[in-house]
CSV table of C-alpha atoms in Angstrom, one decimal:
chain,number,residue,atom,x,y,z
A,1,MET,CA,45.1,89.2,178.6
A,2,ILE,CA,42.0,87.0,178.3
A,3,GLN,CA,39.2,87.1,180.9
A,4,CYS,CA,37.5,83.8,181.9
A,5,PRO,CA,33.8,84.2,181.1
A,6,LYS,CA,32.8,82.1,184.3
A,7,CYS,CA,35.0,83.4,187.1
A,8,LYS,CA,36.2,86.6,185.5
A,9,THR,CA,39.8,85.8,186.2
A,10,GLU,CA,42.4,87.5,183.9
A,11,ASN,CA,44.5,84.9,182.1
A,12,ASN,CA,47.6,85.1,179.8
A,13,ASP,CA,47.0,85.6,176.1
A,14,ILE,CA,48.3,82.3,175.3
A,15,ALA,CA,46.6,80.3,178.0
A,16,LYS,CA,44.1,77.6,176.9
A,17,PHE,CA,42.4,77.0,180.3
A,18,CYS,CA,41.5,79.4,183.1
A,19,GLN,CA,44.1,79.4,185.9
A,20,ASN,CA,41.3,79.7,188.5
A,21,CYS,CA,38.5,77.5,187.5
A,22,GLY,CA,40.0,75.4,184.7
A,23,ARG,CA,37.4,76.5,182.2
A,24,LYS,CA,38.6,76.3,178.5
A,25,LEU,CA,39.3,79.7,177.3
A,26,GLY,CA,38.2,81.1,173.8
A,27,HIS,CA,40.3,83.5,171.7
A,28,SER,CA,39.0,86.5,169.6
A,29,SER,CA,39.6,85.7,165.9
A,30,SER,CA,39.1,89.3,164.9
A,31,GLY,CA,41.8,90.6,167.1
A,32,VAL,CA,44.3,88.1,165.9
A,33,PHE,CA,43.5,88.8,162.3
A,34,LEU,CA,43.9,92.5,162.8
A,35,LYS,CA,47.2,92.0,164.4
A,36,THR,CA,48.3,89.8,161.5
A,37,VAL,CA,47.3,92.4,158.9
A,38,ILE,CA,49.1,95.1,160.8
A,39,ALA,CA,52.2,93.0,160.8
A,40,ILE,CA,52.1,92.3,157.1
A,41,ILE,CA,51.6,95.9,156.3
A,42,LEU,CA,54.6,96.9,158.3
A,43,VAL,CA,56.7,94.3,156.5
A,44,LEU,CA,55.6,95.4,153.1
A,45,ALA,CA,56.1,99.1,154.0
A,46,ILE,CA,59.6,98.4,155.0
A,47,GLY,CA,60.3,96.3,151.9
A,48,PHE,CA,58.9,98.8,149.4
A,49,GLY,CA,60.7,101.6,151.2
A,50,ALA,CA,64.0,99.8,150.9
A,51,TYR,CA,63.3,99.1,147.2
A,52,TYR,CA,62.6,102.6,146.3
A,53,PHE,CA,65.5,103.9,148.3
A,54,ASN,CA,67.9,101.6,146.4
A,55,ALA,CA,66.2,102.3,143.0
A,56,SER,CA,66.7,106.1,143.5
A,57,LYS,CA,70.4,105.4,143.8
A,58,THR,CA,70.9,102.8,140.9
A,59,LEU,CA,68.5,104.3,138.2
A,60,PRO,CA,71.0,107.0,136.9
A,61,SER,CA,73.8,104.4,136.6
A,62,ARG,CA,71.5,102.0,134.8
A,63,ALA,CA,70.5,104.8,132.4
A,64,ASP,CA,74.1,105.8,131.8
A,65,LEU,CA,75.1,102.2,131.1
A,66,MET,CA,72.3,101.8,128.6
A,67,ILE,CA,73.3,105.0,126.7
A,68,LYS,CA,77.0,104.0,126.6
A,69,SER,CA,76.1,100.5,125.4
A,70,THR,CA,74.0,101.9,122.5
A,71,GLU,CA,76.6,104.5,121.6
A,72,LYS,CA,79.3,101.8,121.4
A,73,LYS,CA,77.1,99.8,118.9
A,74,SER,CA,76.5,102.9,116.8
A,75,LYS,CA,80.3,103.6,116.6
A,76,GLU,CA,80.9,100.0,115.6
A,77,ILE,CA,78.4,100.4,112.7
A,78,GLU,CA,80.1,103.6,111.6
A,79,ILE,CA,83.5,101.7,111.5
A,80,ILE,CA,81.9,98.9,109.4
A,81,GLY,CA,80.4,101.4,107.1
A,82,ILE,CA,76.8,102.4,106.6
A,83,LYS,CA,75.1,100.9,103.6
A,84,GLU,CA,72.8,103.3,101.9
A,85,VAL,CA,69.8,101.0,102.4
A,86,PHE,CA,70.2,101.2,106.2
A,87,GLN,CA,71.1,104.9,106.5
A,88,GLU,CA,67.6,106.2,107.3
A,89,GLN,CA,67.1,103.5,110.0
A,90,PHE,CA,70.5,104.2,111.4
A,91,ASN,CA,69.7,108.0,111.6
A,92,GLU,CA,66.5,107.2,113.5
A,93,GLY,CA,68.4,105.1,116.1
A,94,ASN,CA,70.9,107.9,116.6
A,95,LYS,CA,68.1,110.4,117.0
A,96,LEU,CA,66.6,108.3,119.8
A,97,LEU,CA,70.0,108.1,121.3
A,98,ARG,CA,70.4,111.9,121.4
A,99,GLU,CA,66.9,112.2,123.0
A,100,ALA,CA,67.9,109.7,125.7
A,101,LYS,CA,71.0,111.8,126.4
A,102,GLU,CA,68.9,115.0,126.7
A,103,LEU,CA,66.5,113.2,129.1
A,104,TYR,CA,69.5,111.9,131.1
A,105,TYR,CA,70.9,115.4,131.6
A,106,ALA,CA,67.4,116.5,132.6
A,107,GLY,CA,67.3,113.8,135.3
A,108,LYS,CA,64.4,111.9,133.8
A,109,TYR,CA,66.0,108.5,134.3
A,110,THR,CA,62.9,106.4,133.8
A,111,LYS,CA,62.2,108.0,130.4
A,112,VAL,CA,65.9,107.6,129.6
A,113,LEU,CA,65.7,103.9,130.0
A,114,LYS,CA,62.6,103.6,127.8
A,115,THR,CA,64.1,105.8,125.0
A,116,ALA,CA,67.5,104.3,125.2
A,117,LYS,CA,66.0,100.8,124.9
A,118,ARG,CA,64.1,101.9,121.7
A,119,ALA,CA,67.4,103.3,120.3
A,120,ASN,CA,69.2,100.1,121.2
A,121,GLU,CA,66.6,98.0,119.4
A,122,VAL,CA,66.8,100.1,116.2
A,123,ILE,CA,70.6,100.1,116.2
A,124,ASP,CA,70.6,96.3,116.7
A,125,LYS,CA,68.4,95.9,113.7
A,126,VAL,CA,70.7,98.0,111.6
A,127,LYS,CA,73.7,96.1,112.8
A,128,LEU,CA,72.1,92.8,112.0
A,129,GLY,CA,71.0,94.0,108.5
A,130,ILE,CA,74.5,95.3,107.7
A,131,ARG,CA,76.0,92.0,108.8
A,132,ASP,CA,73.6,90.1,106.5
A,133,PHE,CA,74.2,92.5,103.6
A,134,VAL,CA,78.0,92.2,104.0
A,135,ASP,CA,77.8,88.4,104.2
A,136,ILE,CA,75.8,88.4,100.9
A,137,GLU,CA,78.3,90.8,99.2
A,138,TYR,CA,81.2,88.7,100.6
A,139,GLY,CA,79.7,85.6,99.0
A,140,ARG,CA,79.1,87.3,95.7
A,141,LEU,CA,82.7,88.5,95.5
A,142,PHE,CA,84.2,85.2,96.6
A,143,VAL,CA,82.2,83.3,94.0
A,144,GLU,CA,83.2,85.8,91.3
A,145,GLY,CA,86.8,85.6,92.3
A,146,GLU,CA,86.7,81.8,92.0
A,147,GLU,CA,85.2,82.1,88.5
A,148,GLN,CA,88.0,84.5,87.5
A,149,ILE,CA,90.6,82.1,88.7
A,150,GLN,CA,89.0,79.3,86.6
A,151,SER,CA,89.3,81.6,83.5
A,152,GLY,CA,92.9,82.5,84.3
A,153,ASN,CA,92.2,86.2,85.0
A,154,TYR,CA,94.2,86.4,88.2
A,155,GLU,CA,94.3,90.2,88.3
A,156,LYS,CA,90.4,90.4,88.3
A,157,ALA,CA,90.3,87.6,90.8
A,158,LEU,CA,92.7,89.4,93.1
A,159,GLU,CA,90.5,92.5,92.9
A,160,CYS,CA,87.4,90.4,93.9
A,161,PHE,CA,89.1,88.8,96.9
A,162,GLU,CA,90.6,92.0,98.2
A,163,LYS,CA,87.1,93.5,98.2
A,164,ALA,CA,85.8,90.4,99.9
A,165,MET,CA,88.4,91.0,102.6
A,166,GLU,CA,86.9,94.5,103.1
A,167,CYS,CA,83.6,92.7,104.0
A,168,ARG,CA,85.3,90.3,106.4
A,169,LYS,CA,88.5,91.7,108.0
A,170,GLY,CA,91.1,89.0,108.4
A,171,ASP,CA,89.0,86.4,106.5
A,172,ILE,CA,91.2,83.3,106.2
A,173,PRO,CA,89.7,81.9,102.9
A,174,SER,CA,90.1,85.3,101.2
A,175,THR,CA,93.6,85.7,102.5
A,176,GLY,CA,94.5,82.3,101.0
A,177,LYS,CA,93.0,83.2,97.6
A,178,ILE,CA,94.7,86.6,97.6
A,179,GLU,CA,98.1,84.8,98.1
A,180,HIS,CA,97.2,82.3,95.4
A,181,CYS,CA,96.4,85.1,92.9
A,182,LYS,CA,99.6,87.0,93.8
A,183,ASN,CA,101.7,83.9,93.3
A,184,ASN,CA,100.2,83.2,89.9
A,185,LEU,CA,100.6,86.8,88.8
A,186,TYR,CA,104.2,86.9,90.0
A,187,GLU,CA,105.0,83.7,88.0
A,188,MET,CA,103.2,85.0,84.9
A,189,TYR,CA,105.1,88.3,84.8
A,190,PHE,CA,108.4,86.7,85.8
A,191,LYS,CA,108.0,84.4,82.8
A,192,LYS,CA,107.2,87.3,80.5
A,193,GLY,CA,110.3,89.0,81.6
A,194,GLN,CA,112.3,85.9,80.7
A,195,GLU,CA,110.7,85.7,77.3
A,196,TYR,CA,111.5,89.3,76.5
A,197,VAL,CA,115.2,89.1,77.2
A,198,PRO,CA,116.2,86.9,74.3
A,199,ASN,CA,114.5,89.3,71.9
A,200,LEU,CA,116.5,92.2,73.5
A,201,LEU,CA,113.2,93.9,74.5
A,202,TRP,CA,114.8,95.5,77.6
A,203,ASP,CA,112.0,98.0,78.4
A,204,GLU,CA,109.4,95.3,78.3
A,205,ALA,CA,111.5,92.9,80.3
A,206,ILE,CA,112.1,95.6,83.0
A,207,ASN,CA,108.4,96.4,83.2
A,208,ALA,CA,107.5,92.7,83.5
A,209,TYR,CA,110.0,92.2,86.4
A,210,GLN,CA,108.8,95.3,88.1
A,211,ILE,CA,105.2,94.1,88.0
A,212,ALA,CA,106.3,90.7,89.3
A,213,LEU,CA,107.9,92.4,92.3
A,214,LYS,CA,104.7,94.3,93.0
A,215,TYR,CA,103.0,90.9,93.7
A,216,LYS,CA,105.9,89.5,95.6
A,217,PRO,CA,107.9,92.4,97.0
A,218,ASP,CA,111.6,91.8,98.0
A,219,ASP,CA,111.7,88.6,95.9
A,220,LYS,CA,115.4,88.1,95.4
A,221,GLN,CA,115.1,86.2,92.2
A,222,ALA,CA,113.1,88.9,90.5
A,223,GLU,CA,115.3,91.6,91.9
A,224,ASP,CA,118.4,89.9,90.6
A,225,GLU,CA,116.8,89.5,87.1
A,226,LEU,CA,115.7,93.1,87.0
A,227,LYS,CA,119.2,94.3,87.8
A,228,ILE,CA,120.7,92.1,85.1
A,229,VAL,CA,118.3,93.3,82.5
A,230,GLN,CA,118.8,97.0,83.5
A,231,ALA,CA,122.6,96.4,83.2
A,232,LYS,CA,122.1,94.8,79.8
A,233,LYS,CA,120.0,97.6,78.6
A,234,GLU,CA,122.6,100.1,79.7
A,235,GLU,CA,125.3,98.0,78.0
A,236,ALA,CA,123.3,97.7,74.8
A,237,TYR,CA,122.9,101.4,74.7
A,238,LYS,CA,126.6,101.9,75.2
A,239,ILE,CA,127.3,99.4,72.5
A,240,GLU,CA,124.9,101.2,70.1
A,241,GLU,CA,126.6,104.5,70.9
A,242,ALA,CA,130.1,102.9,70.4
A,243,LYS,CA,128.9,101.4,67.1
A,244,ALA,CA,127.7,104.8,66.0
A,245,LYS,CA,131.0,106.4,66.7
A,246,ALA,CA,132.9,103.6,64.9
A,247,ILE,CA,130.7,103.9,61.9
A,248,ALA,CA,131.0,107.6,61.9
A,249,ALA,CA,134.8,107.4,62.1
A,250,ALA,CA,135.2,104.7,59.4
A,251,GLU,CA,132.9,106.5,56.9
A,252,LYS,CA,133.4,110.1,57.9
A,253,LYS,CA,133.6,111.4,54.4
A,254,LYS,CA,130.6,109.4,53.2
A,255,TYR,CA,128.5,110.7,56.1
A,256,GLU,CA,129.9,114.2,56.2
A,257,ASN,CA,127.4,116.7,57.6
A,258,MET,CA,125.1,113.9,58.6
A,259,VAL,CA,124.1,112.7,62.1
A,260,TYR,CA,123.6,109.1,63.2
A,261,ILE,CA,120.3,108.4,64.9
A,262,PRO,CA,120.7,105.1,66.9
A,263,ALA,CA,118.3,102.2,66.6
A,264,GLY,CA,115.5,102.0,69.2
A,265,GLU,CA,112.0,103.0,70.2
A,266,PHE,CA,110.5,106.4,70.7
A,267,GLU,CA,107.0,107.8,71.3
A,268,MET,CA,105.5,109.2,68.1
A,269,GLY,CA,102.5,111.6,67.8
A,270,SER,CA,100.6,113.7,70.3
A,271,ASN,CA,97.1,114.5,71.5
A,272,ASP,CA,97.2,118.0,70.1
A,273,CYS,CA,95.7,117.3,66.7
A,274,VAL,CA,93.4,114.6,65.3
A,275,ASP,CA,95.9,113.3,62.8
A,276,GLU,CA,98.6,113.1,65.5
A,277,LYS,CA,96.6,110.6,67.5
A,278,PRO,CA,97.2,108.2,69.1
A,279,VAL,CA,100.6,108.6,70.7
A,280,HIS,CA,102.3,105.2,69.9
A,281,ARG,CA,105.7,103.6,70.3
A,282,VAL,CA,107.7,103.1,67.2
A,283,TYR,CA,110.9,101.1,66.7
A,284,LEU,CA,113.4,102.3,64.0
A,285,ASP,CA,116.6,100.8,62.8
A,286,GLY,CA,119.6,103.1,63.0
A,287,TYR,CA,120.1,105.7,60.2
A,288,TYR,CA,121.8,108.9,59.2
A,289,ILE,CA,120.1,112.2,58.5
A,290,ASP,CA,121.4,115.5,57.1
A,291,LYS,CA,122.5,117.9,59.7
A,292,TYR,CA,121.1,120.8,57.5
A,293,LYS,CA,118.4,121.3,55.0
A,294,VAL,CA,119.6,120.9,51.4
A,295,THR,CA,120.9,124.3,50.2
A,296,ASN,CA,120.7,126.1,46.9
A,297,GLU,CA,124.5,125.4,46.5
A,298,GLN,CA,124.0,121.7,46.8
A,299,TYR,CA,120.9,121.5,44.6
A,300,ALA,CA,122.6,123.6,41.9
A,301,LYS,CA,125.5,121.1,41.8
A,302,PHE,CA,123.0,118.3,41.3
A,303,LEU,CA,121.2,120.2,38.5
A,304,ASN,CA,124.5,120.8,36.7
A,305,GLU,CA,125.4,117.1,36.8
A,306,TRP,CA,121.8,116.0,36.0
A,307,GLY,CA,121.6,118.6,33.2
A,308,LYS,CA,117.8,119.2,33.3
A,309,THR,CA,114.9,120.2,35.6
A,310,ILE,CA,112.9,117.0,35.2
A,311,ASP,CA,113.3,113.6,36.7
A,312,ARG,CA,113.7,110.3,35.0
A,313,ASN,CA,109.9,110.1,34.5
A,314,GLY,CA,109.6,113.6,33.1
A,315,ASN,CA,108.2,115.2,36.3
A,316,GLU,CA,109.2,118.8,37.0
A,317,MET,CA,111.6,119.0,39.9
A,318,ILE,CA,112.0,122.8,40.5
A,319,ASP,CA,110.2,126.0,39.6
A,320,ILE,CA,113.3,127.5,38.1
A,321,GLU,CA,111.6,130.8,37.3
A,322,ASN,CA,111.0,131.6,41.0
A,323,SER,CA,113.9,129.8,42.5
A,324,ALA,CA,117.2,131.4,43.5
A,325,ILE,CA,118.8,129.0,41.0
A,326,SER,CA,118.6,130.1,37.4
A,327,ASN,CA,119.5,128.3,34.1
A,328,GLU,CA,122.1,130.4,32.2
A,329,GLY,CA,122.6,128.5,28.9
A,330,GLU,CA,124.2,125.2,29.8
A,331,LYS,CA,124.8,126.0,33.5
A,332,PHE,CA,122.7,126.4,36.6
A,333,VAL,CA,123.9,129.3,38.7
A,334,ILE,CA,122.8,130.7,42.1
A,335,GLN,CA,121.7,134.2,42.8
A,336,SER,CA,124.6,135.8,44.7
A,337,GLY,CA,124.2,135.6,48.5
A,338,TYR,CA,121.7,132.8,48.5
A,339,GLU,CA,124.2,129.9,48.4
A,340,LYS,CA,123.5,128.8,52.0
A,341,TYR,CA,119.8,129.3,51.9
A,342,PRO,CA,117.5,126.2,51.8
A,343,VAL,CA,116.5,125.4,48.3
A,344,ILE,CA,112.8,126.2,47.7
A,345,TYR,CA,110.2,125.8,45.0
A,346,ILE,CA,111.0,122.1,45.0
A,347,SER,CA,108.4,119.5,44.1
A,348,TRP,CA,108.4,116.1,45.8
A,349,TYR,CA,109.8,114.6,42.6
A,350,GLY,CA,112.7,117.1,42.7
A,351,ALA,CA,113.5,116.2,46.3
A,352,ASN,CA,113.3,112.5,45.7
A,353,GLN,CA,115.5,112.6,42.6
A,354,TYR,CA,118.2,114.6,44.3
A,355,ALA,CA,118.2,112.0,47.2
A,356,LYS,CA,118.7,109.1,44.8
A,357,TRP,CA,121.4,111.0,42.9
A,358,CYS,CA,123.5,111.4,46.1
A,359,GLY,CA,123.0,107.9,47.3
A,360,LYS,CA,120.4,108.8,49.9
A,361,ARG,CA,116.6,108.9,50.2
A,362,LEU,CA,113.9,111.0,51.7
A,363,PRO,CA,113.2,110.3,55.4
A,364,THR,CA,110.1,108.4,56.4
A,365,GLU,CA,107.8,110.5,58.6
A,366,ALA,CA,108.8,108.4,61.6
A,367,GLU,CA,112.5,108.9,60.9
A,368,TRP,CA,111.9,112.6,60.6
A,369,GLU,CA,110.0,113.0,63.9
A,370,LYS,CA,112.5,110.9,65.9
A,371,ALA,CA,115.3,113.0,64.6
A,372,CYS,CA,113.5,116.2,65.4
A,373,SER,CA,112.4,115.3,68.9
A,374,ALA,CA,116.0,114.1,69.7
A,375,GLY,CA,114.8,111.9,72.6
A,376,SER,CA,112.4,114.4,74.1
A,377,LYS,CA,108.7,113.8,74.7
A,378,THR,CA,107.8,117.6,74.6
A,379,LYS,CA,106.3,119.8,72.0
A,380,TYR,CA,109.6,121.0,70.7
A,381,CYS,CA,113.1,119.4,70.9
A,382,PHE,CA,114.0,121.7,73.7
A,383,GLY,CA,110.8,121.6,75.8
A,384,ASP,CA,107.3,122.9,75.9
A,385,ASP,CA,108.0,126.7,76.2
A,386,GLU,CA,107.3,128.2,72.8
A,387,ASN,CA,108.9,131.4,74.0
A,388,LYS,CA,112.2,129.7,73.5
A,389,LEU,CA,111.4,128.7,69.9
A,390,GLY,CA,113.1,131.7,68.5
A,391,GLU,CA,116.4,130.3,69.7
A,392,TYR,CA,116.0,127.3,67.5
A,393,ALA,CA,113.8,128.2,64.6
A,394,TRP,CA,112.8,130.8,62.0
A,395,TYR,CA,109.1,131.2,62.2
A,396,LYS,CA,106.3,133.8,61.9
A,397,ASP,CA,107.4,135.8,64.9
A,398,ASN,CA,111.1,136.3,63.9
A,399,SER,CA,111.5,135.5,60.2
A,400,ASP,CA,110.7,138.9,58.8
A,401,GLY,CA,108.6,137.1,56.2
A,402,ARG,CA,111.3,135.1,54.4
A,403,THR,CA,113.7,132.2,54.5
A,404,HIS,CA,117.1,132.4,56.2
A,405,PRO,CA,120.5,130.7,55.7
A,406,VAL,CA,120.7,127.2,57.3
A,407,GLY,CA,122.4,126.6,60.6
A,408,LYS,CA,122.0,130.0,62.1
A,409,LYS,CA,119.9,128.9,65.0
A,410,LYS,CA,120.7,126.5,67.9
A,411,PRO,CA,120.7,122.8,66.9
A,412,ASN,CA,118.7,120.2,68.8
A,413,LYS,CA,120.4,117.8,71.3
A,414,TRP,CA,121.5,115.5,68.5
A,415,GLY,CA,123.1,118.3,66.5
A,416,LEU,CA,120.5,118.8,63.8
A,417,TYR,CA,119.7,122.4,62.7
A,418,ASP,CA,116.4,124.0,61.6
A,419,MET,CA,114.2,121.0,62.3
A,420,HIS,CA,111.7,123.5,63.5
A,421,GLY,CA,110.7,126.2,61.0
A,422,ASN,CA,112.4,128.0,58.1
A,423,VAL,CA,110.9,125.6,55.4
A,424,TRP,CA,108.8,122.5,55.3
A,425,GLU,CA,110.6,119.2,54.6
A,426,TRP,CA,109.3,116.5,52.3
A,427,CYS,CA,109.0,113.0,53.6
A,428,SER,CA,108.7,109.7,51.6
A,429,ASP,CA,105.3,108.7,53.1
A,430,TRP,CA,101.9,109.2,51.6
A,431,TYR,CA,99.8,111.3,53.9
A,432,ASP,CA,97.0,109.5,55.7
A,433,GLU,CA,95.1,111.3,58.5
A,434,LYS,CA,94.3,108.1,60.3
A,435,TYR,CA,97.6,106.2,59.6
A,436,TYR,CA,98.7,106.3,63.3
A,437,GLU,CA,95.7,104.1,64.2
A,438,LYS,CA,97.0,101.2,62.0
A,439,SER,CA,100.7,102.0,61.8
A,440,PRO,CA,103.1,99.0,62.4
A,441,LYS,CA,105.4,99.3,65.4
A,442,ASP,CA,108.6,98.5,63.5
A,443,ASN,CA,110.0,100.9,60.8
A,444,PRO,CA,106.6,102.3,59.5
A,445,LYS,CA,106.7,103.7,56.0
A,446,GLY,CA,103.2,105.2,55.6
A,447,SER,CA,100.2,104.1,53.6
A,448,ASN,CA,100.7,102.3,50.3
A,449,THR,CA,98.8,104.9,48.2
A,450,GLY,CA,97.6,108.5,48.5
A,451,THR,CA,97.2,111.8,46.8
A,452,SER,CA,99.7,113.9,48.8
A,453,LYS,CA,103.0,113.4,50.5
A,454,VAL,CA,103.9,114.3,54.1
A,455,LEU,CA,105.5,117.6,55.0
A,456,ARG,CA,107.1,118.2,58.4
A,457,GLY,CA,108.8,120.9,60.5
A,458,GLY,CA,106.7,124.0,59.8
A,459,THR,CA,108.0,127.1,58.0
A,460,TRP,CA,109.1,130.7,58.4
A,461,ASP,CA,105.5,131.8,57.9
A,462,PHE,CA,104.0,129.5,60.6
A,463,ILE,CA,103.0,130.2,64.2
A,464,ALA,CA,104.8,128.4,66.9
A,465,ASN,CA,102.2,125.7,67.4
A,466,ASP,CA,102.5,124.6,63.7
A,467,CYS,CA,106.3,124.1,64.2
A,468,ARG,CA,105.9,121.4,66.8
A,469,SER,CA,107.9,118.1,66.5
A,470,SER,CA,104.7,116.1,66.0
A,471,TYR,CA,102.8,118.5,63.7
A,472,ARG,CA,101.8,116.9,60.4
A,473,GLY,CA,101.3,118.6,57.0
A,474,SER,CA,100.9,117.4,53.4
A,475,GLY,CA,101.2,118.6,49.8
A,476,THR,CA,100.6,117.2,46.3
A,477,LEU,CA,103.7,115.8,44.6
A,478,VAL,CA,104.0,118.9,42.4
A,479,SER,CA,103.4,121.4,45.2
A,480,TRP,CA,106.1,124.0,45.4
A,481,GLY,CA,106.6,127.4,46.7
A,482,ASP,CA,108.8,129.4,49.0
A,483,LEU,CA,107.7,127.3,52.0
A,484,VAL,CA,108.9,123.9,50.9
A,485,GLY,CA,112.4,122.3,51.0
A,486,PHE,CA,113.9,119.0,52.3
A,487,ARG,CA,116.8,117.0,53.8
A,488,CYS,CA,117.9,113.4,53.2
A,489,VAL,CA,118.7,110.3,55.1
A,490,ARG,CA,121.1,107.4,54.5
A,491,VAL,CA,120.7,103.8,55.7
A,492,ALA,CA,123.4,102.8,58.3
A,493,LYS,CA,125.5,100.0,57.0
């Protein structure tokens, strides 16, 4: 209420003139201001109260959301793959993330938001850096792949584009380039397969078609060609076997006690000794080889027809004084009981002259090894277990310090006896320690010159390791003793 200063009448607060005397009334500015201030304070108090009431409810959920968002980014980076250059920074971000979790479990939500925000910023920087790094690596690989295509190296190009795909999963340009490379590689190997077939190179053709199918799986054309070549290979093998049987039947007497070794490739050498390296593929024409080592009985027959112990050039062929064959007047005779023993104390000249006399020749080193291994790729013709060697060979552990009659042990798979042990066997090749490094693939015959000839097979005085199929030895042309003998081969007509 407002009192009139003239008549003292009480008037309403909002009245402008006194109801009694009509005097203009004046209002107190201080009172109005005070009321206004009080009203504003009340409004603000209500507003801030409501804000803090709501904040106390939403703060934990905001903190939880921030932690989960940052964790998701961290996992995405782990999936992409951490580059070493970003590892330290990434570890720092994860450390802050762990601290934020600990604060969350402690109920310190305001600090959670602050710490999680810092972790999020660090993780974001790492993610951005990795993206840039991957983009650069992608570009480098893509350019290199293009260059390899230009040079015709599709295999290297394919490797580049596949790595580029690792940088950008599902990348369409890289996918197209990969398909382009695979198509070209398929065509290249398919064409190679077709080129090998007319030359009857079945193994090479099969390998080429198999590689072509690697680049275009389930391709019917390549599958059909592969089946045809495999069938032709099998047919060729059967033809070769049939041919061998026909020749053997037609010339049975001529090739008596000899075994036919079919034409084809085999792996020669091993990684066990320096002079046996490298392992390499060799092709040999078909040939016959003696089933047994030449015996005293056979060599004595030769000497009796030849009539002397020197060859056409005057070279000594046999140490007659130490041999089981002796010269009694005009006849060479054998010490009783030694007829079937391998002839020993034979020089290379003596072995070579005998081979010529009977229409044969000494085997090349490659011919000897192929015959000995009999299709195997193991240390011995029967496998790698040297404990079984005694079943096939006379060697240091079972020979009782001497030679033994031929054919008393098991033969190899091709029917050849004593290829391991008993006595060394002369070959026609000059010995060259590094010959395998330069040996031709087809019908190698050894170096053109040398000082010693190849010896193969090991002896009755050798340990098992020195009787392996690939083991190489040598001797001068006049070397002889009770460790050296031979067998012969004949060319297949």
